[in-house]
Tab-separated table of C-alpha atoms and ligand atoms in Angstrom:
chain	number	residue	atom	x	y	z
S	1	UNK	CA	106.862	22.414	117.729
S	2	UNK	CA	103.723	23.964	116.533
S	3	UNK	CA	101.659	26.847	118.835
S	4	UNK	CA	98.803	28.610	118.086
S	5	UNK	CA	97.884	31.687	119.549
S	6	UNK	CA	94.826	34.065	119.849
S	7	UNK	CA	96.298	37.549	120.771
S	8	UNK	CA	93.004	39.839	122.272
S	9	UNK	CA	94.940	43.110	122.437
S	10	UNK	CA	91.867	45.311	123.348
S	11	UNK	CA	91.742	48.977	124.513
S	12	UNK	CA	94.236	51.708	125.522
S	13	UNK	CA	97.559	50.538	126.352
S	14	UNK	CA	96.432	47.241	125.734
S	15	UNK	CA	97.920	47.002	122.124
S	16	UNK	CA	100.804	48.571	123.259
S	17	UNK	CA	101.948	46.581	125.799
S	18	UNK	CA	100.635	43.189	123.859
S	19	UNK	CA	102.824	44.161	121.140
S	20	UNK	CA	106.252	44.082	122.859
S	21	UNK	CA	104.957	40.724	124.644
S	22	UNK	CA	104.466	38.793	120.797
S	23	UNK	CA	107.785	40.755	120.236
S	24	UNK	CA	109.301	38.675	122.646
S	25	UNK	CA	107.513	35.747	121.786
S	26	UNK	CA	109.014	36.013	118.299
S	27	UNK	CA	112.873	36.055	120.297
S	28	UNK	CA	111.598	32.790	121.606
S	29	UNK	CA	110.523	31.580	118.927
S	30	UNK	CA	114.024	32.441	116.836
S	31	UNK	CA	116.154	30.976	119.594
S	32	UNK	CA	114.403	27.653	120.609
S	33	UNK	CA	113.371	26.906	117.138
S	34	UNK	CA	109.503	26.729	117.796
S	35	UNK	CA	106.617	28.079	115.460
S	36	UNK	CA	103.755	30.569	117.093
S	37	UNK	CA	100.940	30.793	114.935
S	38	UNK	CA	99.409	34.153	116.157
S	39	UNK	CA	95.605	34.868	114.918
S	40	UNK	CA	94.305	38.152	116.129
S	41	UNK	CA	90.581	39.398	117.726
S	42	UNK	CA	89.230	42.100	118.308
S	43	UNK	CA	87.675	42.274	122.105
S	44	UNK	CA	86.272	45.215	124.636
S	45	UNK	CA	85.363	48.883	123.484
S	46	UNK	CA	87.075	48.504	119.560
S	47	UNK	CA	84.707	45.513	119.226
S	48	UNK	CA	81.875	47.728	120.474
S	49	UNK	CA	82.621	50.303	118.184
S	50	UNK	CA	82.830	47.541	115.508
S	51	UNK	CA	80.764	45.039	115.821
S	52	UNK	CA	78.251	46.678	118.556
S	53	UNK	CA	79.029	43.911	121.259
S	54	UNK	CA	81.865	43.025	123.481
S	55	UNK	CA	82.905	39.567	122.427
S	56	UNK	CA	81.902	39.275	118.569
S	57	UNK	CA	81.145	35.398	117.624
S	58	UNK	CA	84.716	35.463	115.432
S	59	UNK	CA	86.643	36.369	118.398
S	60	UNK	CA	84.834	34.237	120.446
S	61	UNK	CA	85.698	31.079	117.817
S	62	UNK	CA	89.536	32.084	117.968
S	63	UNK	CA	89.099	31.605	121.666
S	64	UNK	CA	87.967	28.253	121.385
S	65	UNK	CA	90.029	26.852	118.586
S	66	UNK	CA	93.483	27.938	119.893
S	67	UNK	CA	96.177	26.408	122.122
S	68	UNK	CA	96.376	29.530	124.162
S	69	UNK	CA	94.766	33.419	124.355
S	70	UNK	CA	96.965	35.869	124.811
S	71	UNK	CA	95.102	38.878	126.356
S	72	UNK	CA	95.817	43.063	126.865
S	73	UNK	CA	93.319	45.184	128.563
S	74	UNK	CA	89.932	46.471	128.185
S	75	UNK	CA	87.946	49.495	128.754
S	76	UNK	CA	88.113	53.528	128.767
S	77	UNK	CA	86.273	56.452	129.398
S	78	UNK	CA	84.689	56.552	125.763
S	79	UNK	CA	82.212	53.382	127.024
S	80	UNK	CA	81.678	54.349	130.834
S	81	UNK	CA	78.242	55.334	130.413
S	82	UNK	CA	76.864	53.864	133.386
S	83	UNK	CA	73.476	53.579	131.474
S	84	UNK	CA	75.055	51.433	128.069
S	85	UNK	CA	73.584	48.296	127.157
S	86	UNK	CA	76.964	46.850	126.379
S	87	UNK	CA	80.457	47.181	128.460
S	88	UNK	CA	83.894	46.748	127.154
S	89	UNK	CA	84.134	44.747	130.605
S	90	UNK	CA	81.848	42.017	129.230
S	91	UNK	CA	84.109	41.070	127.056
S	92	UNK	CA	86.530	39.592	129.119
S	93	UNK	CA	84.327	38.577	131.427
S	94	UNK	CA	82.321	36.338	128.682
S	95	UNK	CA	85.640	34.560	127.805
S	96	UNK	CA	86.464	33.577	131.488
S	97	UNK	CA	83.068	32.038	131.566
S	98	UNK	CA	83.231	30.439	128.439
S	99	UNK	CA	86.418	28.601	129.200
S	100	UNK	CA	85.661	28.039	132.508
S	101	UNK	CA	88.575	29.909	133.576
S	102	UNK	CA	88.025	29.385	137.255
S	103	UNK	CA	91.406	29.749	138.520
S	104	UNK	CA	93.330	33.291	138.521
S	105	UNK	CA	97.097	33.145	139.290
S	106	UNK	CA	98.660	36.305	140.176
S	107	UNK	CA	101.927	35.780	140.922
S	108	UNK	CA	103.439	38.674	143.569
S	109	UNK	CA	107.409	39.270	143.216
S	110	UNK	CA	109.837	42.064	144.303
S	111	UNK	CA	112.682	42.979	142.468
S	112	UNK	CA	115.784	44.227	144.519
S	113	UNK	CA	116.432	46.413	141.893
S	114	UNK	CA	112.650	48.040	142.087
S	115	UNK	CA	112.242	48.077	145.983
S	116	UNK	CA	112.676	51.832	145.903
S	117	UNK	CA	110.188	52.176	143.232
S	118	UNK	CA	107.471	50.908	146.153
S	119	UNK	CA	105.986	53.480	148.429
S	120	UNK	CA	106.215	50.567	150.997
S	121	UNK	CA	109.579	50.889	153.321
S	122	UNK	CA	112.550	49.076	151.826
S	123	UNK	CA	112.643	46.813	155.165
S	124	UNK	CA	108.992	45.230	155.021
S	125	UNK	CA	109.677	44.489	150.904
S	126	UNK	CA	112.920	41.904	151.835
S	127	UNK	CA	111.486	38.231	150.296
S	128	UNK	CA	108.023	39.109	149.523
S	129	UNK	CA	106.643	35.982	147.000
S	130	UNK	CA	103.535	35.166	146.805
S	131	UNK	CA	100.885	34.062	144.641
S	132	UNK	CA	96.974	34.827	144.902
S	133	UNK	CA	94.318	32.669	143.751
S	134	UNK	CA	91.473	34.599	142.852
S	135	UNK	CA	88.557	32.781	142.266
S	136	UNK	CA	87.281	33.876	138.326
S	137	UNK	CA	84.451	32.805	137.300
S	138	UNK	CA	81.963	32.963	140.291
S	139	UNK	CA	81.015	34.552	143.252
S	140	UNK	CA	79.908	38.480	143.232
S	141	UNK	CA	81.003	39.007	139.311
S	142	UNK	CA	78.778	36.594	138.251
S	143	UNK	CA	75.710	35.302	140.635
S	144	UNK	CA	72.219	36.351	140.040
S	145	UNK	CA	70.136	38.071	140.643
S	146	UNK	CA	71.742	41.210	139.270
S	147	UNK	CA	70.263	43.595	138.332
S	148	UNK	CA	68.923	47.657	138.276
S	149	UNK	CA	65.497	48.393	138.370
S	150	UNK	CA	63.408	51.593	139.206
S	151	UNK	CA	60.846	51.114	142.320
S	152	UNK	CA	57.890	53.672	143.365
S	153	UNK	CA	60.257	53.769	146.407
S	154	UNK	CA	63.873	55.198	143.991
S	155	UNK	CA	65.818	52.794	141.830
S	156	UNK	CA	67.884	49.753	143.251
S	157	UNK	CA	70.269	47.494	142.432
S	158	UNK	CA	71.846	44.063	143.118
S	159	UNK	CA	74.498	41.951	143.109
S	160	UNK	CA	74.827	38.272	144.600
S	161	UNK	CA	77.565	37.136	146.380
S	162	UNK	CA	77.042	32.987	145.588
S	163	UNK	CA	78.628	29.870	146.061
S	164	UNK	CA	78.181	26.179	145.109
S	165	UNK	CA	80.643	23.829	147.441
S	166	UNK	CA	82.135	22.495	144.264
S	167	UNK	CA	83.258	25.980	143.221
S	168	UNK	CA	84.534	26.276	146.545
S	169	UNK	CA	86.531	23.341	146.721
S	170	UNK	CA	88.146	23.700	143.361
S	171	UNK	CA	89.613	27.203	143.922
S	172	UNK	CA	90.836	25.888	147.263
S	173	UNK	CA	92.334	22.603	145.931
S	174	UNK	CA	94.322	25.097	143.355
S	175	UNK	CA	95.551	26.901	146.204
S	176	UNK	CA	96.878	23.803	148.143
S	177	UNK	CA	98.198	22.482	145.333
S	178	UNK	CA	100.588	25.324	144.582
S	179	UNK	CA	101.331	25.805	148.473
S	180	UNK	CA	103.055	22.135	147.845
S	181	UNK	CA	105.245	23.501	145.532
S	182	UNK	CA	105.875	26.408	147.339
S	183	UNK	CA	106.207	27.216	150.884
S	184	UNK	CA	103.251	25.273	151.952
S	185	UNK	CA	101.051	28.357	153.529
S	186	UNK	CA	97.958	28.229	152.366
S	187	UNK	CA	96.025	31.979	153.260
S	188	UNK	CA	92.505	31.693	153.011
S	189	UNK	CA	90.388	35.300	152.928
S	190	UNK	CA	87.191	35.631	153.537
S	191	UNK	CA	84.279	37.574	155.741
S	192	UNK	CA	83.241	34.803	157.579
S	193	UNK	CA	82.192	37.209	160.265
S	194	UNK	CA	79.652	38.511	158.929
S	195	UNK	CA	79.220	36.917	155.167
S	196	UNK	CA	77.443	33.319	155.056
S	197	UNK	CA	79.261	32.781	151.529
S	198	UNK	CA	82.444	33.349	153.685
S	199	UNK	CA	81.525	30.781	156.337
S	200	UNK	CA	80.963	28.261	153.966
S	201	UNK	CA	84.130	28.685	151.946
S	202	UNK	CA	85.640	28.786	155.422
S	203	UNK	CA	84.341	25.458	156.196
S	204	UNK	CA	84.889	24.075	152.844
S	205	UNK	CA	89.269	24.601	153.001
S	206	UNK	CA	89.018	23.512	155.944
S	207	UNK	CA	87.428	19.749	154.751
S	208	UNK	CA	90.045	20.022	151.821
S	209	UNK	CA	93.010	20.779	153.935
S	210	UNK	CA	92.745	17.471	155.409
S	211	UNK	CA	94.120	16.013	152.158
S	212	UNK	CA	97.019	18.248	152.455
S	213	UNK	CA	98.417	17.751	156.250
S	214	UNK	CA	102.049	19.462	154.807
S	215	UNK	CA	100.316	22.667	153.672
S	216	UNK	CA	99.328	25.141	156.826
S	217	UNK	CA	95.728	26.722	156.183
S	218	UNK	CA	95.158	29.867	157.555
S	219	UNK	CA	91.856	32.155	157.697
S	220	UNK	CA	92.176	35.715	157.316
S	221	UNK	CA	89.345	38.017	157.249
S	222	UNK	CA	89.548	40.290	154.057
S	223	UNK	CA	89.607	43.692	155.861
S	224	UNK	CA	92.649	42.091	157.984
S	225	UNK	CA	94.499	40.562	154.927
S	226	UNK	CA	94.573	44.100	153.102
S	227	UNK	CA	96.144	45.478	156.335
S	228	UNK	CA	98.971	42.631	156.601
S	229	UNK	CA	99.312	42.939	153.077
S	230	UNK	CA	101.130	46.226	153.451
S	231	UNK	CA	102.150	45.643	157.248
S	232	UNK	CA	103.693	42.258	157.037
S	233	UNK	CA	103.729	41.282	152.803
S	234	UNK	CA	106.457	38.698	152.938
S	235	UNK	CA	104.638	36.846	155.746
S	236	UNK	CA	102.476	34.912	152.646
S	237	UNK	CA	102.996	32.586	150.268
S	238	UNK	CA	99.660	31.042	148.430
S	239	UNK	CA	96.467	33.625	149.093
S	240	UNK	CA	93.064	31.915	147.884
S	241	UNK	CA	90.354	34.833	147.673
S	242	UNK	CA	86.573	34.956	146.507
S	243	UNK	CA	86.732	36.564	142.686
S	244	UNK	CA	86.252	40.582	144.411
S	245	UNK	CA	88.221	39.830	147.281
S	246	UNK	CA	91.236	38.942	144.981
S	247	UNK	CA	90.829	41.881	142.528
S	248	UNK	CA	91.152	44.380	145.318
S	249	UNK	CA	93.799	42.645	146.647
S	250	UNK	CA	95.730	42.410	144.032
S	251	UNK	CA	95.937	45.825	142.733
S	252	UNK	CA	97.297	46.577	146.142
S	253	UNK	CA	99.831	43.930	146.600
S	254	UNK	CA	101.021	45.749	142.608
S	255	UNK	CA	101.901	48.497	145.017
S	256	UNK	CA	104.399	46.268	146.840
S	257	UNK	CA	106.309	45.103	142.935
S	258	UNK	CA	106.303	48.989	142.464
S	259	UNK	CA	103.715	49.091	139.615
S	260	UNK	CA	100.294	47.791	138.561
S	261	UNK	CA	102.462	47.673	135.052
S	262	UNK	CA	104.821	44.494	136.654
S	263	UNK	CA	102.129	42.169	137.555
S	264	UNK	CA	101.361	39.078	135.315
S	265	UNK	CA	98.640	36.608	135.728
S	266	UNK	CA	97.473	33.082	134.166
S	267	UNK	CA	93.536	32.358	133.798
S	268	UNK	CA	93.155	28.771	134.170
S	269	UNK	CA	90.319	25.954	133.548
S	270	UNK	CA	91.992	24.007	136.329
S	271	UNK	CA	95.815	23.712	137.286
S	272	UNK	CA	98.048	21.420	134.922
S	273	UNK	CA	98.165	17.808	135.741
S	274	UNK	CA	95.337	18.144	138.866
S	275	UNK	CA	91.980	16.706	138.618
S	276	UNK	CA	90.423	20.047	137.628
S	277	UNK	CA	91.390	19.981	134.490
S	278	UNK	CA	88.764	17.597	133.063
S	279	UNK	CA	87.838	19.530	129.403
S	280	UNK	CA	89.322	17.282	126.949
S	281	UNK	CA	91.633	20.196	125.871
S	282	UNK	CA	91.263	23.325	128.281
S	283	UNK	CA	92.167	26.406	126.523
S	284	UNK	CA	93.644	29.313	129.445
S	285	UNK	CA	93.941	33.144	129.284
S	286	UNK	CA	96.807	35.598	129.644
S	287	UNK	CA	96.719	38.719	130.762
S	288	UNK	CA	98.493	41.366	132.848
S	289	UNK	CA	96.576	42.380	135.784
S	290	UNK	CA	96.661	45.684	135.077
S	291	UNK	CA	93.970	48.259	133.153
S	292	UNK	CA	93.763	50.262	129.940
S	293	UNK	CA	95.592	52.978	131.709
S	294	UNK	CA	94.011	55.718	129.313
S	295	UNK	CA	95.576	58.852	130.778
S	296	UNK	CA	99.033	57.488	129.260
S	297	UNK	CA	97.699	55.298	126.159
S	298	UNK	CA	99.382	56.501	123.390
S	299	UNK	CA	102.208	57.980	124.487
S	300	UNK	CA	104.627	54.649	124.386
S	301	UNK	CA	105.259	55.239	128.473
S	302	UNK	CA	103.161	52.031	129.171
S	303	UNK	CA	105.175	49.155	131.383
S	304	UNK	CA	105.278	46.156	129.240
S	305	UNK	CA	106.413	43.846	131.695
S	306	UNK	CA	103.375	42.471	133.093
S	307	UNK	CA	102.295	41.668	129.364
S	308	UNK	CA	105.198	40.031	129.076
S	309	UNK	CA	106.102	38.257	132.329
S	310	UNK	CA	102.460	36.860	131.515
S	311	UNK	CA	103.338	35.458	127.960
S	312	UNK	CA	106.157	33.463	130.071
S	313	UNK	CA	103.144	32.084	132.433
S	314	UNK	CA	101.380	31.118	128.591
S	315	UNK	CA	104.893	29.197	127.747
S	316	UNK	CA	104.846	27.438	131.570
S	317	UNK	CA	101.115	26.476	131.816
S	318	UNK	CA	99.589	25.853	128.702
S	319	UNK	CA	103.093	24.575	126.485
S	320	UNK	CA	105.218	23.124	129.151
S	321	UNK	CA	107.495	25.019	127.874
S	322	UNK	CA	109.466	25.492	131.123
S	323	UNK	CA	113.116	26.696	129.708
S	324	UNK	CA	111.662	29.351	127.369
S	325	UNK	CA	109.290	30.761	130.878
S	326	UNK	CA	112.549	31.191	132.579
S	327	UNK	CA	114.283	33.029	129.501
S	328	UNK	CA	111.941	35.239	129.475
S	329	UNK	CA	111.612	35.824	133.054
S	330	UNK	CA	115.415	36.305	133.233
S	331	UNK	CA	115.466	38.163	130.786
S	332	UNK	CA	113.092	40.724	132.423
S	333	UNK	CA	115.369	40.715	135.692
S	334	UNK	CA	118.575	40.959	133.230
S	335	UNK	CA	116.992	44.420	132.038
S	336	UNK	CA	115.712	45.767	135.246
S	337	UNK	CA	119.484	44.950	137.143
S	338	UNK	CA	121.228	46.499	134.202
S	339	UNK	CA	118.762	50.193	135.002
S	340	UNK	CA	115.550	50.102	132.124
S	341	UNK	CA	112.909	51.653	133.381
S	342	UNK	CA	109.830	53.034	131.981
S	343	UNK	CA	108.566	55.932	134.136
S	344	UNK	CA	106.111	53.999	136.575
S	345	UNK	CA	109.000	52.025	137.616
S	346	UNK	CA	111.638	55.047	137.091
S	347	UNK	CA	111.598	56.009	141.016
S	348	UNK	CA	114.706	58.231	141.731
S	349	UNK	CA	117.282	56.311	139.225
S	350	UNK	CA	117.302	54.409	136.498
S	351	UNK	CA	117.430	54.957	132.224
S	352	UNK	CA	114.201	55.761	131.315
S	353	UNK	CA	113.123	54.651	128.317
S	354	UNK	CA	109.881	53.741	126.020
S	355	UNK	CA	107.772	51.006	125.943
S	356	UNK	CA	108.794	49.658	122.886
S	357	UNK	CA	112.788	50.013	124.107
S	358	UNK	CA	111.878	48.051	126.838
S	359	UNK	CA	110.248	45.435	124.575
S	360	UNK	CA	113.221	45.506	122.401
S	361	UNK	CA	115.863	45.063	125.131
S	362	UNK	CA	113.973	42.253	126.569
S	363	UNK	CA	113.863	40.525	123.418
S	364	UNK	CA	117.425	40.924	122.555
S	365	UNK	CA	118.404	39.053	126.212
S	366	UNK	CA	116.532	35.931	125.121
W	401	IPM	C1	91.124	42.531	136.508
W	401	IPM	C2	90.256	43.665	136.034
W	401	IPM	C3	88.922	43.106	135.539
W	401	IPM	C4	88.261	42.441	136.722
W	401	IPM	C5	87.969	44.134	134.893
W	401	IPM	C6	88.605	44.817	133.700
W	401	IPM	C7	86.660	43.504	134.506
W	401	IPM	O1	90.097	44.607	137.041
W	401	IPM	O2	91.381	41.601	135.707
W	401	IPM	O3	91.555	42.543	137.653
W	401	IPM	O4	87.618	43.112	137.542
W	401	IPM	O5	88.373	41.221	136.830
W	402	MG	MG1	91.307	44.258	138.725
């Protein structure tokens, strides 16, 4: 079969670790006979620099036209200024809109081989698996009024933390349907104690879970869930979080995998074969969860495994391509038992080697 794919590497170690993930795409490719069509964009800071805006309109088209985006990172000190018109952020941010890419997987796994590489006691990492759900494309990203603006009184600013009960329902239908296939706990976070947004999403799983009497919904406030997170991690299975909730929580559950490099995640307009997916052909997103990490860009020491663990979730989701997922998934566990490490992931043993090694060996197990 025929696949087309836009590749968005971005900024800093984004074309680095992007790189060894179409690398490994091209293994796939070799040994289950399939064509990838690959058309590259430019996206984030480069774009700024080159076209003056975030998402330029050709990137944007390759987004639209394209059976799948496959996505690095964006951002870096050169565009900080907190005054700029225009954010490498936006560009990233426009595409999740734009598709409607409402639904954020971020799968959660430990390695045996990497529990030592966690700051988290050996003990409390024994069958952590979980998944988050973080909502994408509403709540305090996206709701307006926001805004700066200068008073007689100093400057303010504002963000709105907003939610329709459709938007609601849908992220929460995502997370009981994967609890089905999984271990049927369904952990909703919220604020509900003091946030009215919270109280109605609270409200809203709990109408849902009535059409799923196997799953078990539970309500954690968000303060509470990033304590158990690191107290009790292997207690979860499916976590369904507003879109801010579930970006801070999932940089710290990284912590429990050993590295912000390891984690992969899957942008979806709605989960395959469920109701949500009603655009006549819903184009999804790719990308590891992890930054532009531009105090090692450069230097080939960037983990390439959450690039590439998330190309497997662009084989799974949006190609059904089920055998080639697990090839490459094994194939990342094949490396890490046999010792490759790059140094975020080195802890106290291990062969330490370059990001483009680790690309390579990957590659050469599928
Ligand atoms: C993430 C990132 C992004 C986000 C940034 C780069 C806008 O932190 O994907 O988790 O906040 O969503
Ligand atoms: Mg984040």
């Amino acid at each position: 079969m025929n696949y087309s794919v836009t590749v968005l590497p971005g900024d800093g170690v984004g074309p680095e670790v992007i790189a060894e993930a179409t690398k490994v795409l091209k293994a796939v490719e070799g040994q289950f006979g399939h064509s990838f069509d690959l058309s590259y964009g430019s996206v984030g800071g480069n774009a700024i620099d080159s076209h003056g805006t975030a998402l330029p309109d050709e990137t944007a088209e390759l987004c639209e036209n394209t059976g799948a985006i496959l996505f690095g990172a964006v951002g870096g000190p050169k565009w900080d200024d907190p005054s700029a018109a225009v954010r490498p952020e936006d560009g990233i941010l426009a595409i999740r809109k734009m598709l409607g890419l409402f639904a954020n997987l971020r799968p959660v796994r430990v390695y045996p081989e990497l529990i030592n590489s966690s700051p988290i006691k050996p003990h409390l990492l024994e069958g952590v698996d979980m998944v988050v759900v973080r909502e994408l494309t509403g709540g305090l990203y996206f709701a307006t009024p926001k805004r700066r603006w200068q008073t007689s009184r100093g400057r303010r600013g504002v963000d709105t933390l907003r939610y329709t009960e459709a938007e609601i329902a849908r992220i929460v239908r995502a997370g009981f349907e994967l609890a089905m296939g999984r271990r049927k706990l369904l952990t909703s976070v919220d604020k509900a104690n003091v946030l009215e947004s919270s109280r109605l999403w609270r409200e809203i799983a709990d109408e849902v879970s009535a059409d799923y009497p196997d799953v078990e919904l539970e309500h954690v406030l968000v303060d509470n869930a990033a304590m158990q997170l690191i107290r009790n991690p292997a207690h979860f299975d499916v976590i369904v979080a507003e879109n801010t909730f579930g970006d801070i929580l999932t940089d710290e559950a990284s912590v429990l995998s050993g590295s912000m490099g390891m984690l992969p995640s899957a942008s979806l307009a709605g989960l395959p074969g469920s109701s949500g997916r009603r655009r006549r052909r819903a184009v999804s997103l790719y990308e590891p969860i992890h930054g532009t990490a531009p105090d090692i860009a450069g230097q080939g020491v960037a983990n390439p495994i959450g690039a590439i663990l998330s190309m497997a979730l662009m084989l799974r989701y949006s190609f059904g391509l089920e055998d080639e997922a697990r090839a490459v998934e094994d194939a990342v566990s094949g490396v890490l038992a046999e010792g490759y490490r790059t140094p975020d992931i080195a802890g106290d043993s291990g062969d330490i080697v370059s990001t483009t090694e680790l690309g390579g060996v990957i590659a050469g197990r599928i």
